[in-house]
Coordinates of C-alpha atoms and ligand atoms in Angstrom, one line a residue:
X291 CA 73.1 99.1 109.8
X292 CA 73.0 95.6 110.6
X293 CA 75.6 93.7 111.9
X294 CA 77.1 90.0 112.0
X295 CA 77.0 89.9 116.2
X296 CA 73.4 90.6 116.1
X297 CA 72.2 88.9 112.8
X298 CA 70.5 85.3 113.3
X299 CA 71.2 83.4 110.1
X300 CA 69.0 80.7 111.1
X301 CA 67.0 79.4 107.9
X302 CA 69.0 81.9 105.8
X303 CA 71.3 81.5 102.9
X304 CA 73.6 84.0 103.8
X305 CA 76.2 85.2 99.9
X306 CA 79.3 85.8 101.8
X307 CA 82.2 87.6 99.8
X308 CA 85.5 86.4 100.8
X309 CA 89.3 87.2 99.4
X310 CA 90.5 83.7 98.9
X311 CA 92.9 85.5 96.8
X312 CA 95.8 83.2 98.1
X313 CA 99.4 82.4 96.1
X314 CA 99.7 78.6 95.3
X315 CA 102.5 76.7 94.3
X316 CA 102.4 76.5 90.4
X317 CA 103.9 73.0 90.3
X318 CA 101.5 71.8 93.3
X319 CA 98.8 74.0 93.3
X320 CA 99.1 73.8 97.2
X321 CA 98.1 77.2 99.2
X322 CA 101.6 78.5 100.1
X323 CA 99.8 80.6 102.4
X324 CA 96.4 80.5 104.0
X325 CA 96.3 83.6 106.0
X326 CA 93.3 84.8 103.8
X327 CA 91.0 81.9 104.1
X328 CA 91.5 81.5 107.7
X329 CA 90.7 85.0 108.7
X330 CA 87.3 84.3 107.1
X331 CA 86.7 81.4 109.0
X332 CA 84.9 82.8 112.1
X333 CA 82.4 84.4 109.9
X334 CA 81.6 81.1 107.8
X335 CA 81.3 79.8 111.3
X336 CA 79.0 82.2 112.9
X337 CA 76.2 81.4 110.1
X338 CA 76.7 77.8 110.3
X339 CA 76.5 78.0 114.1
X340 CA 73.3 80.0 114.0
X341 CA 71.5 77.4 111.9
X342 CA 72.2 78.7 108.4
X343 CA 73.7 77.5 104.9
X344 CA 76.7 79.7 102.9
X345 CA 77.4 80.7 99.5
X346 CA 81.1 81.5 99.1
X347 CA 82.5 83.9 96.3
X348 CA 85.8 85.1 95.6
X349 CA 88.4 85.9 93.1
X350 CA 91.8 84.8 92.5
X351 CA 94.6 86.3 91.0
X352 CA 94.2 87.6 87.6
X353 CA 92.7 85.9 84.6
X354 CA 91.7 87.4 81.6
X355 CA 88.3 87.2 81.6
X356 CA 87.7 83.7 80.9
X357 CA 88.3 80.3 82.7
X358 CA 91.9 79.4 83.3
X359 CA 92.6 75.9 85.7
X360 CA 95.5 77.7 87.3
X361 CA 93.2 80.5 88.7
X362 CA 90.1 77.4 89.8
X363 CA 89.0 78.1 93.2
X364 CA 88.8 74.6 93.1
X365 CA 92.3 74.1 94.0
X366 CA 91.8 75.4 97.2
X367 CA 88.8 73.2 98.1
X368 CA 90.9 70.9 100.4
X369 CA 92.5 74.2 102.4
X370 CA 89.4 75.5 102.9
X371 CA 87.8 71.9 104.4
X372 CA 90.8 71.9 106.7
X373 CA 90.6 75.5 108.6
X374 CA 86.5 75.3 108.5
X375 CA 86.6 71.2 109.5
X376 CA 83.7 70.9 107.3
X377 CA 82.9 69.9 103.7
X378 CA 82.7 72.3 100.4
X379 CA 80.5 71.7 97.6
X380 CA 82.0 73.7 94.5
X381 CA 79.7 75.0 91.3
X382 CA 82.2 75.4 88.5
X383 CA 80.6 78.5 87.0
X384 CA 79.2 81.2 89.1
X385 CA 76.4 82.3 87.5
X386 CA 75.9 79.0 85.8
X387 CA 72.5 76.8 86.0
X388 CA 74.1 74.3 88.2
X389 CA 75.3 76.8 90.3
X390 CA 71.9 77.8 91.2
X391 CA 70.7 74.5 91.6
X392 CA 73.4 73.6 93.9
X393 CA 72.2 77.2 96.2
X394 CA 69.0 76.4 96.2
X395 CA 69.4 73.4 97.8
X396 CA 71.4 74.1 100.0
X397 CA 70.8 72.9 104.0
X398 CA 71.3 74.4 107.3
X399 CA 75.0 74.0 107.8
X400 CA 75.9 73.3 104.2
X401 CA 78.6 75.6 102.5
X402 CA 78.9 75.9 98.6
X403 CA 82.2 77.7 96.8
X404 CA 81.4 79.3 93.7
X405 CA 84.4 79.5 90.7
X406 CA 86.2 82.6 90.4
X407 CA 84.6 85.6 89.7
X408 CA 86.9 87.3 87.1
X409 CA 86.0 84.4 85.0
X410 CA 83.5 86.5 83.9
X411 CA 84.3 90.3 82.8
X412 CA 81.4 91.7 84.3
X413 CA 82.8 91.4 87.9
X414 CA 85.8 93.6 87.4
X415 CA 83.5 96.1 85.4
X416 CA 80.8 96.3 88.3
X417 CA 77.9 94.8 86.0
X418 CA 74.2 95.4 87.3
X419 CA 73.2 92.0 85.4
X420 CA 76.0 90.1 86.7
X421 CA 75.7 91.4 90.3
X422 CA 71.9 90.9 90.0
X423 CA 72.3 87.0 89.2
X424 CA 75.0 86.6 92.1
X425 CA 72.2 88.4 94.6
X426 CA 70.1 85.4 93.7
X427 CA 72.4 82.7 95.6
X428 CA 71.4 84.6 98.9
X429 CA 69.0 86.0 101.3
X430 CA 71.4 88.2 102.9
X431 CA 75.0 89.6 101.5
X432 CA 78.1 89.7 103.7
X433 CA 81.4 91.6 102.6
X434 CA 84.0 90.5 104.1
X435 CA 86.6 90.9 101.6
X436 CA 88.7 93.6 102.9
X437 CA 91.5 93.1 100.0
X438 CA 89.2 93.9 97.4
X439 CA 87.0 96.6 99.3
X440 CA 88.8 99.1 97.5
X441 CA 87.4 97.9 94.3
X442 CA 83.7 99.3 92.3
X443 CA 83.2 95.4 91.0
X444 CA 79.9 93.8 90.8
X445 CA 80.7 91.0 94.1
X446 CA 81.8 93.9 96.7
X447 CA 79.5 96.7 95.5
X448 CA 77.3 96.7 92.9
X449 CA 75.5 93.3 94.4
X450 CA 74.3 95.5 97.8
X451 CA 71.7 97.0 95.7
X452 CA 70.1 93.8 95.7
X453 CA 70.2 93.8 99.3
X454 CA 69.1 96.8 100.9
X455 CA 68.2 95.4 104.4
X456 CA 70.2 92.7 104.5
X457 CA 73.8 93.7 104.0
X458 CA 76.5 93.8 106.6
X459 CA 80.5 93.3 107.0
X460 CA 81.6 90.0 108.4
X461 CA 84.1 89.9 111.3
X462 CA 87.1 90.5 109.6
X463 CA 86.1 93.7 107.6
X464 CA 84.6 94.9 110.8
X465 CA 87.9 93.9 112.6
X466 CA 89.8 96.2 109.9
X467 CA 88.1 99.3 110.4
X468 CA 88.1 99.0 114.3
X469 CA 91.3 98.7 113.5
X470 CA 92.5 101.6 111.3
X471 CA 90.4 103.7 113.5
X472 CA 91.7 102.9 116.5
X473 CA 95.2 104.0 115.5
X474 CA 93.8 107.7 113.3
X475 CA 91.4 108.8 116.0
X476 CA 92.3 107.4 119.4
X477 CA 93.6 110.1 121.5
X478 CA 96.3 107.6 123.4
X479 CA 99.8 108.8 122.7
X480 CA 102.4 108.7 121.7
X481 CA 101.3 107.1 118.1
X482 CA 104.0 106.5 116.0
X483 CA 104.3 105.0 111.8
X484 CA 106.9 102.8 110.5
X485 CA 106.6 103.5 106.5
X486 CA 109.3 101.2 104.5
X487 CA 109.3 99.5 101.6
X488 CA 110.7 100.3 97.8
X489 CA 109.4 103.8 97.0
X490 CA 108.5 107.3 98.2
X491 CA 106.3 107.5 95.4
X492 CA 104.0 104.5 96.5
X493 CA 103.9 106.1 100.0
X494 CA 103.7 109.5 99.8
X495 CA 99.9 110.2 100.2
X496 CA 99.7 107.9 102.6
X497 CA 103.3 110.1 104.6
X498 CA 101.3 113.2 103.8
X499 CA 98.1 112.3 105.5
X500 CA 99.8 110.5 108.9
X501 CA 101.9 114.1 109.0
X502 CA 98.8 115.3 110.8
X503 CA 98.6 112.3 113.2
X504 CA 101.4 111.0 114.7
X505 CA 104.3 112.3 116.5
X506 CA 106.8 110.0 115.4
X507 CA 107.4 108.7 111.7
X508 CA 110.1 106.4 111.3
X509 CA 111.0 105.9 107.9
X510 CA 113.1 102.7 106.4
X511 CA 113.5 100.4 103.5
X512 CA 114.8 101.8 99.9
X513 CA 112.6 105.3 100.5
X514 CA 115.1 106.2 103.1
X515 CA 117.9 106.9 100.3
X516 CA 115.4 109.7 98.8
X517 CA 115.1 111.4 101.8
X518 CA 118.9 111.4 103.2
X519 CA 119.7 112.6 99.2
X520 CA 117.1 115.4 99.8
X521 CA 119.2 116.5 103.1
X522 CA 122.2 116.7 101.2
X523 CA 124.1 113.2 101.9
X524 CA 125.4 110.6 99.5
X525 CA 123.7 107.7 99.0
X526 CA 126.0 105.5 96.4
X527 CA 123.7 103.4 94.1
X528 CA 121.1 103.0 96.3
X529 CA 117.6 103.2 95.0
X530 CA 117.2 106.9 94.8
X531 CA 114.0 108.2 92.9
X532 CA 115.0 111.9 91.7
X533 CA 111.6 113.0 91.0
X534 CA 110.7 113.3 94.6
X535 CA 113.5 114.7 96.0
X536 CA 111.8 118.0 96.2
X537 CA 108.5 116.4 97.6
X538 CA 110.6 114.5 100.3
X539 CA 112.4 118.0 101.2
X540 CA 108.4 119.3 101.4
X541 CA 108.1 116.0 104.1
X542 CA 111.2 117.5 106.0
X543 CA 109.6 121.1 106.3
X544 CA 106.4 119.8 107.1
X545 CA 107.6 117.3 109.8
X546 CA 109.3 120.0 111.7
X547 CA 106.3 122.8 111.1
X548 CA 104.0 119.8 113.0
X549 CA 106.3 118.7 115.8
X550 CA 106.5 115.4 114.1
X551 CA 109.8 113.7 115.0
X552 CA 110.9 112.4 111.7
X553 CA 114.0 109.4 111.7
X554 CA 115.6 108.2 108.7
X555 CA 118.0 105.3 109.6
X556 CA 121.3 106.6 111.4
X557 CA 123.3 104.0 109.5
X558 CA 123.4 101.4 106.8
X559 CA 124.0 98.0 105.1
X560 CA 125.5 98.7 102.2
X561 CA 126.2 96.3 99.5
X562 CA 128.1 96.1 96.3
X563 CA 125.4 94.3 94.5
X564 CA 121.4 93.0 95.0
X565 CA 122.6 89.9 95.8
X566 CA 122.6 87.8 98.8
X567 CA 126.1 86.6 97.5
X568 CA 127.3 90.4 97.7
X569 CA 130.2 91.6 99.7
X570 CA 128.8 94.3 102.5
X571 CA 129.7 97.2 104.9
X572 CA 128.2 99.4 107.3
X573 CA 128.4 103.0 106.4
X574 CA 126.5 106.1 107.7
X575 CA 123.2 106.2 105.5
X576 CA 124.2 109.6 104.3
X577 CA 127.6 108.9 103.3
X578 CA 127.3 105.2 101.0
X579 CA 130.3 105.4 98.6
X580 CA 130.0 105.0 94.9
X581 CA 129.3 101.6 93.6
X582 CA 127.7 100.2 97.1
X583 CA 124.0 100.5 97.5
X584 CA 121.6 100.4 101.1
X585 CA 120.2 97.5 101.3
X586 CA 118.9 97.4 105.0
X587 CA 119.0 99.5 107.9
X588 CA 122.5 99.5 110.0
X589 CA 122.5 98.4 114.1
X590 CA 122.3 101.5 115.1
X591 CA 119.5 102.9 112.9
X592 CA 117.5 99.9 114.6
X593 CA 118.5 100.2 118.1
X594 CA 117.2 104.2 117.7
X595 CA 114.0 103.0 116.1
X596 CA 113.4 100.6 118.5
X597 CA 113.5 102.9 121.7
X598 CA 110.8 104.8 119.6
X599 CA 108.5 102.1 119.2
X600 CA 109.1 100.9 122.5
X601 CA 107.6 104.4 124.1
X602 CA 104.7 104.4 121.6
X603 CA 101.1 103.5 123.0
X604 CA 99.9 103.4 119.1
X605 CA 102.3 101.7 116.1
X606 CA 101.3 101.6 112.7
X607 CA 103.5 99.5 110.8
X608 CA 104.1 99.4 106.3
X609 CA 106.6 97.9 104.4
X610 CA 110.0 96.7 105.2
X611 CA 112.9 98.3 106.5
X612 CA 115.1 96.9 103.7
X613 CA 115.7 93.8 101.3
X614 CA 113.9 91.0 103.5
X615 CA 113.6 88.5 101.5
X616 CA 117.1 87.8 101.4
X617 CA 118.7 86.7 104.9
X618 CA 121.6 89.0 104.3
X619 CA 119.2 92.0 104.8
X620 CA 116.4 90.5 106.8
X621 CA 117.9 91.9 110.6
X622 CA 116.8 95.6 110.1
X623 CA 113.3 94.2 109.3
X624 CA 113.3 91.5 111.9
X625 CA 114.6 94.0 114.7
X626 CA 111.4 96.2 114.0
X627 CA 109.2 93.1 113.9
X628 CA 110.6 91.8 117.3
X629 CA 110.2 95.7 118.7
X630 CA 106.8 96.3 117.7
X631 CA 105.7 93.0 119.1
X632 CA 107.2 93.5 122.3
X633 CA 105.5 97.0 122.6
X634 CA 102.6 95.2 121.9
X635 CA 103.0 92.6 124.7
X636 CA 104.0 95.7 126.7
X637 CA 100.1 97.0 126.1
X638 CA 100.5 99.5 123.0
X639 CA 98.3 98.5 120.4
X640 CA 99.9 98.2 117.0
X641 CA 99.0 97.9 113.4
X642 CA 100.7 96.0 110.7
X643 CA 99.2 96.4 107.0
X644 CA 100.5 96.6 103.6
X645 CA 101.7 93.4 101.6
X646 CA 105.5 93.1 102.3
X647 CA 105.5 93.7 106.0
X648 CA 102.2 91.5 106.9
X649 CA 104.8 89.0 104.6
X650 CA 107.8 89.9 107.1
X651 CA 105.9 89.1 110.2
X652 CA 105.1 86.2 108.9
X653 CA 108.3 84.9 108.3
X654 CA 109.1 85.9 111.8
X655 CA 106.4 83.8 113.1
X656 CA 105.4 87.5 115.1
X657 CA 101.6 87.5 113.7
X658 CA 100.7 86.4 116.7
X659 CA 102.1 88.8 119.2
X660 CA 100.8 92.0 117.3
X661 CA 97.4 93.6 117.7
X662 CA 96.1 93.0 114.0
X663 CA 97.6 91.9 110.8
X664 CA 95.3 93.3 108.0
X665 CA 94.2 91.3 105.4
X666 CA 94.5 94.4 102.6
X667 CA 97.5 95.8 101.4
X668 CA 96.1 98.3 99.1
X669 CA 92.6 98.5 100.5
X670 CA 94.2 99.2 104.1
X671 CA 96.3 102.1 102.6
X672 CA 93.6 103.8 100.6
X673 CA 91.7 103.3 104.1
X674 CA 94.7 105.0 106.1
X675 CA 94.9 107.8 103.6
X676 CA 91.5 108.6 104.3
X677 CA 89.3 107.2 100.8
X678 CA 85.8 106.3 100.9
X679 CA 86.1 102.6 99.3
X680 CA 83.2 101.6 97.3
X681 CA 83.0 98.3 99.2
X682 CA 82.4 99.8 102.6
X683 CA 80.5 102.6 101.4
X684 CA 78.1 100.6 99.5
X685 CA 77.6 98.9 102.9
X686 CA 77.7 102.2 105.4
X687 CA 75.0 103.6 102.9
X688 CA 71.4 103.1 102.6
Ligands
AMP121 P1 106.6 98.2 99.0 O1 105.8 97.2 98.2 O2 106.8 99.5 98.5 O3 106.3 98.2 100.5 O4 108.1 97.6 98.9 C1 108.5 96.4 99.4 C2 109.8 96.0 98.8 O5 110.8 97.0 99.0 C3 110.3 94.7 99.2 O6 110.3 93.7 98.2 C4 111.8 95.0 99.6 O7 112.7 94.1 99.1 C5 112.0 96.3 98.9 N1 113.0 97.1 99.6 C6 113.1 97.4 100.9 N2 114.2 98.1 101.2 C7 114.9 98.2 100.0 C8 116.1 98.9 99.7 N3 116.9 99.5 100.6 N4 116.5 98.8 98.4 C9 115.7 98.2 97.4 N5 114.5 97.6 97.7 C10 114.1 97.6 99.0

């Protein structure tokens, strides 16, 4: 397999697929956050460096088939020019004639943005045709969309056909995997998962499969509720999902049977409504009374979880620890940010991945002082529970 270290792009035209899937402000269609386009920066730079011209194609957000200006990769033309400090040229239809023009003219150092793929239906249904005509703005494909690697569409997959000796993952893909394998198969210890965040039911393959890897799983956010209901407390209105009581009992058993230390928070912030306007108490998470739900982990329940992460030489780190996005319930959250990053700058190496808690350290300015931030919420998870996603595989393979 080739790879983007070893590649020289000069005098090639290198298709790069990037996730410049990135929220904008609907009243200012300003990037609200740019995380995305700036972790695809070094490899834009590497082929421009080298002596070689880029193609760039993405999707963003989620319109129906046909163009929509809200969804224009052309509103993020500016953001892009600022993190590469370098011009974008911009063909307004992918597959259009212009479009092809505009590639095959392009010079060493010269980057062209293509319009959103999902203008056209044929990228979300993997088309042959479609793929085929994309292949044709480059000599050599990069994937580097790990958001989307998850996904059988005609950019991330079906196009490698058209490259059989010259496809390879771009930095931040390659980054990913080094990452999630680092944490599954390293053989330091003690590894340790954080799994917040809304449901048990979003989570539970994912629980399942880290059962047989780490030695401590710390569980937070509104899953917690399940699991103290399973062990017989009372939870008040908290979110409580019924159907899994069973399967989180099943957890329990199986945490024990592996010699997996499993901690549900010791005690709560309850609330009497979701509301950052609501009146609040601390109560032991398995004794909430009626009419008061858990909205965030209690001091105590942090201070626990936080002498566990602190002896951990591997964290993985999903979803929240309770309501973050209001500052009535952000502590629990922000406590587990600030541990895992000092355990980091104490030399574990640590994980974060999964939408809502890339989002929380984020907002805690703590990107910076974890070992990687991954770009894919549901690609990273599929990764973690162990998938093949087509998007790598269509790479891996010959
Ligand atoms: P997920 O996408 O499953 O990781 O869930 C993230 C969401 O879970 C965030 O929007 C949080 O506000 C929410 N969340 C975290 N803790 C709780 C809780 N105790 N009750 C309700 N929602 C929660």
């Amino acid at each position: 397999m080739k790879t983007i270290s070893t590649y020289n792009f000069r005098g090639k035209r290198a298709l790069i697929r990037v996730d410049f899937n990135v929220p904008l402000n609907k009243a200012t269609m300003e990037v609200t956050d740019a995380t995305r386009i700036k972790a695809a920066i070094p490899t834009i730079k590497k082929v421009l460096n080298d002596g070689g011209s880029v193609v760039l194609m993405s999707h963003m957000g989620r319109p129906k088939n046909v163009p929509e200006p809200i969804f224009s990769l052309k509103n993020i033309i500016s953001e892009i020019e600022k993190h590469l400090g370098h011009s974008v040229s911009f063909a307004s239809d992918c597959i259009g004639e212009r479009a092809f023009e505009k590639s095959a003219a392009l010079q060493a150092g010269e980057v062209l943005l293509l319009e959103n793929l999902r203008f056209h239906q044929r990228e979300k249904k993997g088309g042959e045709d479609f793929a085929e005509l994309l292949a044709k703005h480059g000599d050599v494909y990069i994937n580097d969309a790990f958001g989307t690697a998850h996904r059988a569409h005609a950019s991330t997959t079906v196009v490698t056909k058209f490259f059989p000796n010259d496809k390879m993952f771009g930095y931040l893909i390659e980054k990913e995997i080094e990452s999630v394998d680092k944490v599954l198969n390293s053989t330091q210890k003690p590894l340790t998962a954080i799994v917040g965040g809304a449901k048990v039911s979003s989570k539970i393959t994912i629980i399942t499969k880290l059962l047989d890897k780490v030695d401590s799983l710390i569980i937070g956010g509104g899953m917690a509720y399940t699991f103290a209901k399973a062990m017989g407390g009372k939870v008040g209105n908290s979110l409580i999902e019924n159907d899994f009581l069973e399967t989180a009992k099943e957890i329990i058993t199986e945490a024990k049977a592996k010699n997996v230390k499993l901690l549900i928070p010791i005690d709560t912030v309850a609330s009497d409504e979701f509301s950052d306007e609501a009146e609040t108490q601390i109560c032991s998470t398995h004794a909430i009374p009626d009419g008061w739900m858990g909205l965030d982990i209690g001091d105590n329940a942090a201070e626990a979880f936080k002498a566990e992460i602190l002896a951990s030489k591997l964290i993985l780190w999903n979803g929240p620890m309770g309501v973050f996005e209001m500052s009535k319930f952000q502590k629990g959250t922000k406590e587990i940010a600030l541990a895992v990053a000092e355990a980091t700058e104490n030399g574990a190496f640590s994980l974060v991945g999964g939408g809502d808690s890339v989002a929380a350290v984020n907002k805690f300015n703590l990107a910076n002082r974890v070992s990687h931030v991954s770009t894919g919420g549901g690609a990273m998870l599929e990764y973690l529970e162990g998938k093949q996603l087509p998007g790598i595989a269509a790479i891996l393979n010959d």
